[in-house]
CSV table of C-alpha atoms in Angstrom, one decimal:
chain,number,residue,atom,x,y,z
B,191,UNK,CA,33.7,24.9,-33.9
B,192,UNK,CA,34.3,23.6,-30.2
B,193,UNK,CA,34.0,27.7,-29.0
B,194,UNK,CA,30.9,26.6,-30.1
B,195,UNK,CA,30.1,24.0,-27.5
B,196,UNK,CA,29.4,25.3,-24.5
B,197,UNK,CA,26.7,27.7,-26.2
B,198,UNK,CA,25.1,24.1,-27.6
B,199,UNK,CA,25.1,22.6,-24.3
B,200,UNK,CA,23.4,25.7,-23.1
B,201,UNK,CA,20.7,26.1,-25.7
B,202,UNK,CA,19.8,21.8,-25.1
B,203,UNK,CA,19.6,23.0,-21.4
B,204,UNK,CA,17.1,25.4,-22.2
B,205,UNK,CA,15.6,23.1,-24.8
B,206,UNK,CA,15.1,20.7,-21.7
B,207,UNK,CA,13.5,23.6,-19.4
B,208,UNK,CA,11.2,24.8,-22.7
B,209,UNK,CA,10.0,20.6,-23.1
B,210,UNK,CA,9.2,20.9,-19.0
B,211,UNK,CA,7.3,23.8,-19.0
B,212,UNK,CA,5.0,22.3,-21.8
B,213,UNK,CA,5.0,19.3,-20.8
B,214,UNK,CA,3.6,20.5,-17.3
B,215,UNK,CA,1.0,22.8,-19.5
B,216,UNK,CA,-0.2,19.9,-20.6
B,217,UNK,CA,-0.4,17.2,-17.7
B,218,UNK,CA,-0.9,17.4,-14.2
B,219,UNK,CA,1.5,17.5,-12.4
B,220,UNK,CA,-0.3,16.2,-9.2
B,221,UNK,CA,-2.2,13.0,-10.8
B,222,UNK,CA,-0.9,10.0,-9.5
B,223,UNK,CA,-1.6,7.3,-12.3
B,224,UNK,CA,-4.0,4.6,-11.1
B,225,UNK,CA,-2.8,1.2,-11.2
B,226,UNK,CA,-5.9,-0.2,-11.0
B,227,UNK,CA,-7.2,1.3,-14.4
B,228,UNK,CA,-8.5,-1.6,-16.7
B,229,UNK,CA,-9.0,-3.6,-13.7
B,230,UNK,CA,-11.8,-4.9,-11.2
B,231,UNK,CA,-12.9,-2.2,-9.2
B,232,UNK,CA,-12.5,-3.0,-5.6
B,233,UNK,CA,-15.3,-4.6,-4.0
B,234,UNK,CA,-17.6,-2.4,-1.6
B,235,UNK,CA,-20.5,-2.4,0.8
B,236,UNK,CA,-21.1,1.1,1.9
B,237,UNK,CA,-24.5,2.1,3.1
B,238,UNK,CA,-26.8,4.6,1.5
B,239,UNK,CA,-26.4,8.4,2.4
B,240,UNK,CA,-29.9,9.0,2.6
B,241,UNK,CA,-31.2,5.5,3.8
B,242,UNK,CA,-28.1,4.5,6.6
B,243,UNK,CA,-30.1,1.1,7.4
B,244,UNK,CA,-29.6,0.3,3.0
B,245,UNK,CA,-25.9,-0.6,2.3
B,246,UNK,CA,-24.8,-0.7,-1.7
B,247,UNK,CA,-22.6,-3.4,-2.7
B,248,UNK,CA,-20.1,-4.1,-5.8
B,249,UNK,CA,-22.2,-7.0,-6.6
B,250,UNK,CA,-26.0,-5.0,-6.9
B,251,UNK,CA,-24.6,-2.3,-8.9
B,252,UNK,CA,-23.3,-5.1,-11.5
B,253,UNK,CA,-25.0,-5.5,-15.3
B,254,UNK,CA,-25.0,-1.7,-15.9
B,255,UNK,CA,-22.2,0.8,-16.4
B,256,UNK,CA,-22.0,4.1,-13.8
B,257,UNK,CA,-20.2,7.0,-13.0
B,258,UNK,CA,-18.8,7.1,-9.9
B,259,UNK,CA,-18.8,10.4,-8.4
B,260,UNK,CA,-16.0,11.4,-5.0
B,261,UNK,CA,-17.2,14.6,-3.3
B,262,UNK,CA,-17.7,16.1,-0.5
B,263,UNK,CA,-19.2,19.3,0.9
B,264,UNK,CA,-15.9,20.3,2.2
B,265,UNK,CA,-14.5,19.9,-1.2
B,266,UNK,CA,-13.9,23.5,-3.1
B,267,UNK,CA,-13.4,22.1,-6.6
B,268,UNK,CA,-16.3,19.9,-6.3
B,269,UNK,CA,-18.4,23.3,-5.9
B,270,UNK,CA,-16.9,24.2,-9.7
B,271,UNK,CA,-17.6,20.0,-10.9
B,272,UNK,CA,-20.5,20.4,-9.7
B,273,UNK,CA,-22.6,22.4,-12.6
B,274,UNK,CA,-21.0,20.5,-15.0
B,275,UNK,CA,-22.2,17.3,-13.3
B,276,UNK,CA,-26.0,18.6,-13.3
B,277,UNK,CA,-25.9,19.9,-16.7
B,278,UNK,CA,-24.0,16.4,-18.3
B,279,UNK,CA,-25.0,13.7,-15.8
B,280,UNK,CA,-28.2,12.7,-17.7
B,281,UNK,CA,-26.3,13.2,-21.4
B,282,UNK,CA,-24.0,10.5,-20.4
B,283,UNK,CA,-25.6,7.6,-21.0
B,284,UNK,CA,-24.6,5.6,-17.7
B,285,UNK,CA,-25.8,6.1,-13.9
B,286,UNK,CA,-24.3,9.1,-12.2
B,287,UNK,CA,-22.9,7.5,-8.9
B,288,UNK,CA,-22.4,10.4,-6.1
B,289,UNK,CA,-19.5,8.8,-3.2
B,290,UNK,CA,-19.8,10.8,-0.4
B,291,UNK,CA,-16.0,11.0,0.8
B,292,UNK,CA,-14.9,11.5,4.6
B,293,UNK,CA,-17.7,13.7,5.2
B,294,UNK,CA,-20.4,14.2,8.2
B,295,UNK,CA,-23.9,12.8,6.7
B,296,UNK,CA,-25.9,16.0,7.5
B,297,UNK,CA,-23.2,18.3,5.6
B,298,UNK,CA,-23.6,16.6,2.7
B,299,UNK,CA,-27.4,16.6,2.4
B,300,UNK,CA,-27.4,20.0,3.8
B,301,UNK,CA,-24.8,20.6,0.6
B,302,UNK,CA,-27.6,18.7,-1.5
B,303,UNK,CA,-29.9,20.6,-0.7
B,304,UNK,CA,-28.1,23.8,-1.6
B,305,UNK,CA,-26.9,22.8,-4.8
B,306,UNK,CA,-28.8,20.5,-6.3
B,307,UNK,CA,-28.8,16.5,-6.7
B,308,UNK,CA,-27.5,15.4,-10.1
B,309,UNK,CA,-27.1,11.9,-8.6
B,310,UNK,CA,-29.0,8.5,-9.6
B,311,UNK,CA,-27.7,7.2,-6.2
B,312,UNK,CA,-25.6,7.8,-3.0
B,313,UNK,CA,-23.5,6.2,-1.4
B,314,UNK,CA,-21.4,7.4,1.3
B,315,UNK,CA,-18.4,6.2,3.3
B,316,UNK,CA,-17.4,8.6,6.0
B,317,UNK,CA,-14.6,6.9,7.2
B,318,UNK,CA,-12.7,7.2,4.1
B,319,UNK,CA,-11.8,3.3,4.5
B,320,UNK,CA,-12.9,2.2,1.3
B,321,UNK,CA,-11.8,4.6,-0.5
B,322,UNK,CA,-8.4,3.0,-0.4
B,323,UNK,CA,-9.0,0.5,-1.9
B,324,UNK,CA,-10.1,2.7,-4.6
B,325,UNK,CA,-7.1,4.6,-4.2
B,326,UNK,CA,-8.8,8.3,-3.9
B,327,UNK,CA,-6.5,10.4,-2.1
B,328,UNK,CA,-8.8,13.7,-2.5
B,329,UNK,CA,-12.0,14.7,-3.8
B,330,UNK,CA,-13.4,15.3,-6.5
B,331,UNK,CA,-12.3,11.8,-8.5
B,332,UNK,CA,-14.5,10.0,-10.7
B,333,UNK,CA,-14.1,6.2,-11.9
B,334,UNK,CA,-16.0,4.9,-14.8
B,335,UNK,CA,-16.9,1.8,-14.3
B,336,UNK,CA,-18.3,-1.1,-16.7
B,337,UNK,CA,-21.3,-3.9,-16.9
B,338,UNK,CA,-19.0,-6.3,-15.3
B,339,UNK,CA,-17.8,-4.4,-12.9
B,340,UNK,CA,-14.1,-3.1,-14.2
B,341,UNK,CA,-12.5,0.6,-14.1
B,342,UNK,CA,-12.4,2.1,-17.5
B,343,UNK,CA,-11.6,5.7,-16.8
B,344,UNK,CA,-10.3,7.8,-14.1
B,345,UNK,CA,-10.3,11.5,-13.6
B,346,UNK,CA,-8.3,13.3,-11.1
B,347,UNK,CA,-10.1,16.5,-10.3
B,348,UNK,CA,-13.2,18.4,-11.2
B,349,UNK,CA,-14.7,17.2,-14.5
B,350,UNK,CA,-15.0,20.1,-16.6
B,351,UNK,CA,-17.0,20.3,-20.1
B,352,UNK,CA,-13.4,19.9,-22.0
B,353,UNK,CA,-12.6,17.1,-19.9
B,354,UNK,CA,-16.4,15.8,-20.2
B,355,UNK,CA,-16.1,16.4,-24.1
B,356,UNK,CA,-12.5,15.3,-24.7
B,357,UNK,CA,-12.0,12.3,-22.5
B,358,UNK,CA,-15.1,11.0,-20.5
B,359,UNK,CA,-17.5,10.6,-23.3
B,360,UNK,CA,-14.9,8.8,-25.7
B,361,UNK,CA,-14.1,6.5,-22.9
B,362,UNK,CA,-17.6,5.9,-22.4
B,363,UNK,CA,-18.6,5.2,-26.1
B,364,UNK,CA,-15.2,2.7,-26.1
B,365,UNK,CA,-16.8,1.3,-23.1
B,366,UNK,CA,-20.5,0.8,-24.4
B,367,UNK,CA,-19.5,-0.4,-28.0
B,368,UNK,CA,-17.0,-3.4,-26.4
B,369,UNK,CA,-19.6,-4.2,-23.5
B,370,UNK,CA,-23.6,-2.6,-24.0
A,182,UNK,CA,-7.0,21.0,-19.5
A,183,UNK,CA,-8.6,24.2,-18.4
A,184,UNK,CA,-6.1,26.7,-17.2
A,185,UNK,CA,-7.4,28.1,-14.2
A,186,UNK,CA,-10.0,25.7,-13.1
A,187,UNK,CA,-7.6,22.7,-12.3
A,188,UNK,CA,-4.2,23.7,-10.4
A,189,UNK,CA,-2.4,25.5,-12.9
A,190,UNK,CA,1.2,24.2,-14.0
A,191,UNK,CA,3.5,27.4,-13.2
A,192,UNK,CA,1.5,27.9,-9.9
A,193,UNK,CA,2.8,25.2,-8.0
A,194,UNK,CA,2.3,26.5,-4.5
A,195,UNK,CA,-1.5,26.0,-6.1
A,196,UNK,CA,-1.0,22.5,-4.2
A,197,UNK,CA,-0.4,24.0,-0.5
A,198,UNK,CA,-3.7,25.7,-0.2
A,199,UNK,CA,-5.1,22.6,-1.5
A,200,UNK,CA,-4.3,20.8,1.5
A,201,UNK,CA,-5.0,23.3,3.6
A,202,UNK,CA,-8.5,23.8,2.6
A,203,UNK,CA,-9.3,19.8,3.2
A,204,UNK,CA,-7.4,20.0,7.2
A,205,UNK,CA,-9.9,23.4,7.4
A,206,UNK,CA,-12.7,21.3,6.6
A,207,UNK,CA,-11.5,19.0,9.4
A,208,UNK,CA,-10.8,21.4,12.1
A,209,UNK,CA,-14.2,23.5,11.8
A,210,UNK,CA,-15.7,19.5,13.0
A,211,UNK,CA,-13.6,19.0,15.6
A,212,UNK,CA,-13.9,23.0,17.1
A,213,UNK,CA,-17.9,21.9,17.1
A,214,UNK,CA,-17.1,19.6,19.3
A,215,UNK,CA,-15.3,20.6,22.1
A,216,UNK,CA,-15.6,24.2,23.0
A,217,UNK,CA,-12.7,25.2,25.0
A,218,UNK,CA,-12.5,27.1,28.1
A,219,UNK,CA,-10.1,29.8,28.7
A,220,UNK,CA,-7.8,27.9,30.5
A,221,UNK,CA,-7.9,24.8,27.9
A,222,UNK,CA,-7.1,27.5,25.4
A,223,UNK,CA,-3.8,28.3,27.7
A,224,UNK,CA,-3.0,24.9,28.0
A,225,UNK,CA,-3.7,24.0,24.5
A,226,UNK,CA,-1.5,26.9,23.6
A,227,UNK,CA,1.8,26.0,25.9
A,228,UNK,CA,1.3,22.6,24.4
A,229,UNK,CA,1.4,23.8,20.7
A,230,UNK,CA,4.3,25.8,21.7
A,231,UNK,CA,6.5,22.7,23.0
A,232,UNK,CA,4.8,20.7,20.2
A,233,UNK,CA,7.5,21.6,17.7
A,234,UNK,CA,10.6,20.4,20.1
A,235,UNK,CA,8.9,16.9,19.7
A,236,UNK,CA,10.0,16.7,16.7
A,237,UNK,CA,7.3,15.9,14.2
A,238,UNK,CA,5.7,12.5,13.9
A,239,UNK,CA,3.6,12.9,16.9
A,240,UNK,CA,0.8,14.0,15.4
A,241,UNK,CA,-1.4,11.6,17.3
A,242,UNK,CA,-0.4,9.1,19.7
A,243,UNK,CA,-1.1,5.5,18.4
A,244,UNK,CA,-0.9,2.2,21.1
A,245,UNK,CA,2.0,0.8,19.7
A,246,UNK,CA,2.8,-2.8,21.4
A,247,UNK,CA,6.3,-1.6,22.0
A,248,UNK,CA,9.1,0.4,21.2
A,249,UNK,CA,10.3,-1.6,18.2
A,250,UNK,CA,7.2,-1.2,16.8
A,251,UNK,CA,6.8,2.4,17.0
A,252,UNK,CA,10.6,2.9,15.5
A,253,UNK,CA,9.3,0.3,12.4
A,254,UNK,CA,6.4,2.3,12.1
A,255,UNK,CA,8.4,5.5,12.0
A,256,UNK,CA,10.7,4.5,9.9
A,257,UNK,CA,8.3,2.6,7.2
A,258,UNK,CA,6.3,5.6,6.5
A,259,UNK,CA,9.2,8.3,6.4
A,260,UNK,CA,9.4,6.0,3.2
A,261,UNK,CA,6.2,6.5,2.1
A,262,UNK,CA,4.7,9.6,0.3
A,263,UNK,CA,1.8,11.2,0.9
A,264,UNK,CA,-0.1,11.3,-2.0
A,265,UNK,CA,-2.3,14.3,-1.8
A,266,UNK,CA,0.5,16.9,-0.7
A,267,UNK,CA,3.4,15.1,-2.5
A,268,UNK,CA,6.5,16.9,-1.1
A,269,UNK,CA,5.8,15.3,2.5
A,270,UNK,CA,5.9,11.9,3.8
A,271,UNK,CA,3.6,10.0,4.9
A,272,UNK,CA,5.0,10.6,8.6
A,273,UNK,CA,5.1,14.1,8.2
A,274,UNK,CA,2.1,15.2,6.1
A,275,UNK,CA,-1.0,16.4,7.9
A,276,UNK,CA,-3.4,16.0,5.1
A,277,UNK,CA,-6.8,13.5,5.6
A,278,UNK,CA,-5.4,11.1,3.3
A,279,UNK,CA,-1.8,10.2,5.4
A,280,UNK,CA,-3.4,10.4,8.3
A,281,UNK,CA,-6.3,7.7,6.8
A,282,UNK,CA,-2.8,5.8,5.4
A,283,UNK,CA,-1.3,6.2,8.4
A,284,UNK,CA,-3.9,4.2,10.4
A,285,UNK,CA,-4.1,1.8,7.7
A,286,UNK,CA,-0.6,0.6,8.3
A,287,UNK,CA,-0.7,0.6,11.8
A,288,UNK,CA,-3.8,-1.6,11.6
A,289,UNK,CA,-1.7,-3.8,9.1
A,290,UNK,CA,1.1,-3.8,11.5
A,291,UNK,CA,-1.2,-5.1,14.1
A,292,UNK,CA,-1.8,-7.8,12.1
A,293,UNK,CA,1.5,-9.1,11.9
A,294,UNK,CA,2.2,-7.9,8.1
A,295,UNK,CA,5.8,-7.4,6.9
A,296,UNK,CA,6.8,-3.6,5.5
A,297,UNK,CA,6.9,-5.4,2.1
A,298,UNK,CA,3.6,-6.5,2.6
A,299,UNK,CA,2.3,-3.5,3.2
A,300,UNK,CA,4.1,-1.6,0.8
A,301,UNK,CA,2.7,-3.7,-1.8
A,302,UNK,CA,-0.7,-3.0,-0.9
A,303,UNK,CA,0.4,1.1,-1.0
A,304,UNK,CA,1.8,0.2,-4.7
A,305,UNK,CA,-1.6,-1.9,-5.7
A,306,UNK,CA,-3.9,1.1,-4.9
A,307,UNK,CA,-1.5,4.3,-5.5
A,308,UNK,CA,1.4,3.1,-7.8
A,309,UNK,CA,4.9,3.4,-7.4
A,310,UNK,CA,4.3,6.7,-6.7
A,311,UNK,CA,4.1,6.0,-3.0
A,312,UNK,CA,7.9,4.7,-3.0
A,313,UNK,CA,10.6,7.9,-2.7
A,314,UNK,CA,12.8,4.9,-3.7
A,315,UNK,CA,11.2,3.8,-6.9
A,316,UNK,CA,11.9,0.0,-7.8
A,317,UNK,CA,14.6,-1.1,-10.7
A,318,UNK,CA,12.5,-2.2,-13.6
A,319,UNK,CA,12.8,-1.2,-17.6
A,320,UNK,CA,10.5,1.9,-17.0
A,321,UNK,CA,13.2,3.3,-14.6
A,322,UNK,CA,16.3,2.4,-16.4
A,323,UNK,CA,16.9,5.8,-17.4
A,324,UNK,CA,16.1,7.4,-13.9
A,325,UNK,CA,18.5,4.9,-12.4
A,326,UNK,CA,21.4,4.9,-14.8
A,327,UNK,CA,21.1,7.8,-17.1
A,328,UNK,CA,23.3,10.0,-14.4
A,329,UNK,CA,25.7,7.4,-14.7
A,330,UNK,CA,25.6,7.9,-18.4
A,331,UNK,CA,26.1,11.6,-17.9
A,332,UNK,CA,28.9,11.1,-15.6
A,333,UNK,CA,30.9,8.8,-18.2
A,334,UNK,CA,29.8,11.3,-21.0
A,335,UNK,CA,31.1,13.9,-19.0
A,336,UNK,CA,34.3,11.9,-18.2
A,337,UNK,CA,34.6,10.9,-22.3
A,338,UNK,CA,34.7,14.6,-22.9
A,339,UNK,CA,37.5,15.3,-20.2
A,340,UNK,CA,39.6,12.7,-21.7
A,341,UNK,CA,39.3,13.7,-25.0
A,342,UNK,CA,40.5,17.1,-24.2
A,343,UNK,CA,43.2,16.2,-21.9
A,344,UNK,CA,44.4,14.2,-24.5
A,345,UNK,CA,44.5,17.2,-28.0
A,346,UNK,CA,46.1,19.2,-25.3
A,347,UNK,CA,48.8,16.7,-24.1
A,348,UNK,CA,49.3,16.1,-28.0
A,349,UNK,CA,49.6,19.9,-28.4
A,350,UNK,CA,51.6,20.5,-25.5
A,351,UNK,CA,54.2,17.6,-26.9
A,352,UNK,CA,54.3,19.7,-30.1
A,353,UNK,CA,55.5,22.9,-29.2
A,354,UNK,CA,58.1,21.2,-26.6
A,355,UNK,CA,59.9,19.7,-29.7
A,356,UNK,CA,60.5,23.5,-31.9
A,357,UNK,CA,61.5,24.9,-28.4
A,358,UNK,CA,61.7,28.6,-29.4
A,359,UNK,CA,58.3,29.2,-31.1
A,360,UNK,CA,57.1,30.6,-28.0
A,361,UNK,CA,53.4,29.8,-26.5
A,362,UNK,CA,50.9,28.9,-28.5
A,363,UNK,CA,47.5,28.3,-28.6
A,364,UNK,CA,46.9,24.9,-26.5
A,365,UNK,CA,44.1,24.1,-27.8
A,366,UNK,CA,42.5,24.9,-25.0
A,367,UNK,CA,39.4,25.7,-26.8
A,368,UNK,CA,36.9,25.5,-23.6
């Protein structure tokens, strides 16, 4: 029987290495958990990317749920969100928030321009200060955020139709039956 | 999740290029802006080349007050990870995000904050995550203590079979001419 323990103790070694693998398959691996989920979003006052003189505050954008949107134009992955933000932006049922991360003003209309504006409104913050606060660290992220002003959601990374389907749109039916 | 779309799992270099494309995004600003001559590009270049003996950190000079100060600095965010390319420190790690961090804390130095201080405002916005030396608390029992546990499993086992094989090895002594026999040593 204990000739038979080392070959136990190997197999719950590559038990362990099967559960990682999976485990990885299904979460990513890079997504550093927000702490501020559930919370008040930070407060802001970032001007408007198309009207400099206009700034956007916490405060005006509270009584109505939105989508808030990081990109940039130097962003590759939000070239392949992007699509998917044009096609399900006005399906979602809340304002579609574009953040203009860490990027020069006329690159990002210039990107605009290119590819489309799926956005309700823009906000941008080229020095990247804010977003801090927010705790982005890349681009694309998206926050869903509430009525009264409170993160409900985060996504790390491009919003795809599975992650649109499976995760955004559940949170955002939670978030409209609690607070409408 | 979409294999293929969002950094897949088993490619985990996937992250590298990652941070590479957003300092590309950087550099093709900054080469806009100051056209180099030939012999700024031969200048630039010796100074790359001697860059490396400096040992890291420098990766642009800040005012620090005074030496102390820069020594605190360095040595509060070699604690620190970065959170975009998460193998480097905050001191090390070229991506937008350190260097954005990295300002942030020397701003927060500048105003007289303590490393706790500003750690805790690191932990509010990016979790413990942040910390290479995560705090004690019931969700990191196990990271803390459970090689502990292995050890004194480990050490449980060793005793046990030092122990049949002292009891065998007292056995045969007492027969004396039965010759060697199997001593249990079954690993």
């Amino acid at each position: 029987m204990s000739r038979l323990f080392p070959f136990i103790g190997f197999m719950l070694l590559v038990g362990l290495f099967g559960f990682g693998i999976w485990w990885n398959t299904q979460h990513d691996p890079n997504a550093i958990p927000t702490p501020l989920l559930n919370k008040p979003a930070p407060a802001f006052d970032l001007p408007k990317l198309y009207e400099p003189a206009q700034t956007v505050s916490k405060a005006d954008l509270l009584g109505k749920p939105y989508l808030l949107n990081v990109f940039a134009s130097w962003c590759i992955e939000c070239g392949v969100e992007h699509p998917v933000l044009t096609a399900e932006g006005p399906t979602l049922g809340v304002q579609l928030i574009g953040y203009n991360y860490k990027d020069a003003p006329d690159d990002a209309k210039g990107w605009l321009a290119k590819h489309g504006n799926p956005y309700d409104l823009l906000i941008a913050d080229e020095p990247g200060n804010t977003a801090i606060d927010f705790g982005v660290y890349g681009a694309p992220e998206s926050f869903l955020i509430d009525a009264k002003g409170v993160i409900r959601y985060k996504h790390i990374g491009p919003l795809t139709p599975e992650v649109v389907a499976k995760e955004l749109k559940p949170a955002i039916a939670a978030m409209l039956k609690e607070t409408p | 999740m979409l294999p293929g779309l969002r950094r897949s799992p088993l490619a985990g270099d996937a992250l590298v290029p990652e941070c590479g494309i957003r300092d590309t995004g950087f550099a093709k600003t900054k080469a806009k802006a100051s056209p180099a001559s030939g012999l700024l590009r031969v200048l630039l270049l010796l100074v790359l080349a001697f860059a490396g003996l400096a040992h890291a950190q420098a990766i642009e000079p800040m005012p620090f007050k005074d030496h102390a100060q820069e020594l605190r600095f360095q040595h509060l965010t070699r604690q620190l990870r970065c959170p975009m390319c998460q193998n480097e420190t905050l001191a090390d790690s070229n991506a937008p995000i350190a260097r954005d961090l990295r300002n942030q804390i020397f701003r927060m130095m500048q105003q007289g904050r303590s490393d706790e201080q500003i750690k805790q405002y690191l932990v509010a916005r990016y979790s413990d995550f942040v910390l290479y030396d995560p705090p004690l608390d019931p969700r990191t029992w196990l990271l803390w203590f459970g090689p502990l546990l292995i050890l004194l499993g480990g050490a449980g086992v060793v005793l046990v079979a030092i122990r049949r094989r002292n009891r065998a090895g007292s056995s045969t002594e007492a027969p004396a001419d039965k010759g060697p026999i199997d001593n249990g040593d079954d690993w």
